[in-house]
Structure formats: C-alpha cells, structure tokens
Amino acid sequence: MTPISFDLAEPHGPRRPVDVLIVDDSVVVRRIMAKVLAADDRFSVTGAVSSGAQAIDFVRNQPVDLVLLDMQMPGMDGLEVLPRLLASERKVQVVLLSGTCREGSEIALQALAMGASDVVAKPSAGHFSDNFVEHLLDRLGHLVPAPERNRTPERIDEESARLRPLGSMVRAVGVGGSTGGISAIMTLLSGLNPGNAFPIFITQHLPANFQPLFAEQLHRATQMPVVIAEEGLPVRAGVIHVAPGNAHLSLVREARGRVTIRLSRERCLHGSFPAVDPMFQAMARVYGPGACGVILSGMGRDGLAGAHAIIEAGGWMIAQDHASSAVWGMPGSVARAGLASAILPPGSIGELILDQWRAAA
C-alpha cells in the first residue's frame, strides 16, 4: 500500500524527525539499521536494544514514535512484545522485521491484525543491499505521521457524541479500517451473513501482497464469496468485494442499472492506497439512502470525508466503540463529527445492520 507519507511539519513549527527505537538481538543488525536511519533526515534513532523486555521499558520511559521490532528474539518474540508496546500511552507504531516470516504470510497477517503497522522481510545480518534499504525506507516513510496519531479522540468524545437516527434501508454495506481493523472486520462479518441480500465492500489499509491471504481468511471466517476488486467487475449481492492494495475501490452505476467496480488511483487527502474515503463516496453516489458505512479501528481520519458524503446522500454510518478499538482515530473522528447512528463493538455492528435490513424488508 501507499499510505500517508511522513510530513512531520507541525502546524506552526519546524519539521520534526520521527523518533525510532531499534529492537534486535543482533548487534550487527542494530548498527546497520542505526546507520541507515541516521542517513535519512526524516528519522532520529533514540535507542537500540537487544530484547523485548528492554524495548517495553524503553518505550515506557523515553519518547518514541516508531519501533522497529525483530520477530525472532530470545525470550519474548516479536508477537509477544507487540501488544505490550501498543498498550503504551505513547501510541507508538510498530514495524516487525523478520528474517523467516514471509511478507503476506499468515503470521505476518496475524501481526497486522494485532495492530502492527507493517511487516517487512529482513535479510540476514551483513546482507542489507541497497534495494532492501530503499524498500525499507519507502515502507517506513509511508506510515501515519505522529501529529495525526496525537489527534486521536479520547473516550469522552464517545460518551458525549450525538447520534443520528438509524437508517431505514440497507442496499450496500461498506467497511473501512486500518490499524487493528483486521480482527474487527472478522468479528463484524461473523455476525453479518445476509445471504444474497446486499453487497459488502471492504477497504482495509494493507500492503498489496497481503490482500489474497486477507480475502482467503475472510472467506474462511464467513463462508461468503470473496473477491478482490477488479476494474469492470460486476457487483453482486451476497459477495464481499475487497479493495486491492494498489488502488481505491470505487463504483459506477451503468445505464441499465448494473453496478460495476471502478479502480481509482487518484491521490486523496490521506494519500493511502487503498483509502476508505473514495469507497464511501462512491457508495453515496450509487446507493444513496441505502448506503450503510462502517468505520473501524485505525489511526487518522480516513473515512471522515466519505462518511459526510454518505450522510448527505441520506445513508447512515456506524462507528466502532473506543473500548474495542486498537486506535480510536478513524471511528472517533466520525463520532465526534456527529455522523454516527451508533457506536458499537464489532460483534454488535453486524447484528444491528441485519436488524435494520430485516425491518425494511
């Protein structure tokens, strides 16, 4: 994917580099990584430690924006350390580096589902080629910037949010998510199997090479047909349509009424491919009052502009609640704007949509 690029210029101040902690049991790798990052003025290495326990202690006591975390280490491995780092009040981002875990593998997808921002295959120590360095810096440079994370709404915003009336039609459901969104999507869809009632569209911030496995896991979890969106593909009720990793999922209604997929690569406010906003905006144009948008866990505000479009078209929105979200940025922005008809955990969202569909049937 090509998500939001680092642009860490504060609204009224100078550009600030990203504070990075390197966690790897190899002293050679730590030195190489520190040298690579030191040569790029977007990053500042604030520490380099050799174990998960040291990383947890460091993040607790030092300013850190981004943690580069080795997957295989003595003691706690990367998957054990990951949730403890993400639980930090500093809201760090974590990129897992692995010499044995293939990008796009089930373990890598599990790490993303737990809240990792990315998983990058790491060469062995001493084999850091120029191509790998360029690839790594590109991936790191496309993460959500710290100022955006710092604007994550707090719990009080959920408690005081004004809710809109529930929608009276369900002609299509669109689900958008980012960090922590994968597990939320799986839970939501387990309670949402409408048969052939309406199409479901999903935009999850994921690198392109994860999309086939993500689609396969969706099918296993729901037993529903799942397709990765392609240009011109007819939209079918009862099918889950997943945005590809290199384009936005958009829609068009043809002259005879058939709805087909359109892929867009236009830059949008959030700079990510795929982004949630274009999907929601397309649903608003095509389905109007029958468009139901769901915004799940994720950093930033992707989905907010699209939520406005759905509401203006007469459709309705549901936001994931604060307690069940890994990051309440995306759902929180929709809730704070007064666009949500409900703020619920994923397991209850599917039930609500089906109840509204049955009531209108």
Coordinates of N, CA and C in Angstrom, one line a residue, residues 162-167 293 311 315-319 334-335 338-344 352:
R162 N -23.2 13.0 19.8 CA -24.6 13.0 19.4 C -24.8 12.0 18.3
L163 N -25.9 11.1 18.4 CA -26.1 10.1 17.4 C -27.3 10.5 16.5
R164 N -27.1 10.1 15.2 CA -28.2 10.3 14.3 C -29.2 9.2 14.3
P165 N -30.4 9.4 13.7 CA -31.3 8.3 13.6 C -30.8 7.1 12.8
L166 N -31.2 5.9 13.1 CA -30.7 4.8 12.3 C -31.3 4.9 10.9
G167 N -30.6 4.3 9.9 CA -31.1 4.3 8.5 C -32.2 3.3 8.4
G293 N -22.4 2.8 5.9 CA -20.9 2.8 6.1 C -20.5 2.4 7.5
I311 N -23.8 10.5 4.6 CA -24.9 11.2 5.3 C -25.6 12.2 4.4
G315 N -27.7 8.3 3.5 CA -27.4 7.0 4.1 C -27.0 7.1 5.6
W316 N -26.4 6.1 6.2 CA -26.1 6.1 7.6 C -24.8 5.5 7.9
M317 N -24.2 5.8 9.1 CA -22.9 5.4 9.5 C -22.9 4.7 10.9
I318 N -22.0 3.7 11.0 CA -21.8 3.1 12.3 C -20.3 3.2 12.6
A319 N -19.9 3.6 13.9 CA -18.5 3.6 14.3 C -18.2 2.6 15.3
V334 N -15.4 10.2 13.1 CA -16.7 10.2 12.6 C -17.7 10.4 13.8
A335 N -17.4 9.8 14.9 CA -18.3 10.0 16.1 C -18.3 11.5 16.6
G338 N -20.5 13.9 14.7 CA -21.9 13.7 14.8 C -22.5 13.0 13.6
L339 N -21.7 12.1 13.0 CA -22.2 11.4 11.8 C -22.6 10.0 12.1
A340 N -22.4 9.5 13.2 CA -22.7 8.1 13.5 C -24.1 7.9 14.1
S341 N -24.8 6.8 13.6 CA -26.1 6.5 14.1 C -25.9 5.5 15.3
A342 N -24.7 4.9 15.4 CA -24.5 4.0 16.6 C -23.0 3.9 16.7
I343 N -22.5 3.7 18.0 CA -21.1 3.5 18.3 C -21.1 2.2 19.1
L344 N -20.6 1.1 18.5 CA -20.7 -0.2 19.0 C -19.4 -1.1 18.8
L352 N -26.8 -5.2 14.3 CA -27.7 -4.0 14.1 C -28.0 -3.9 12.6

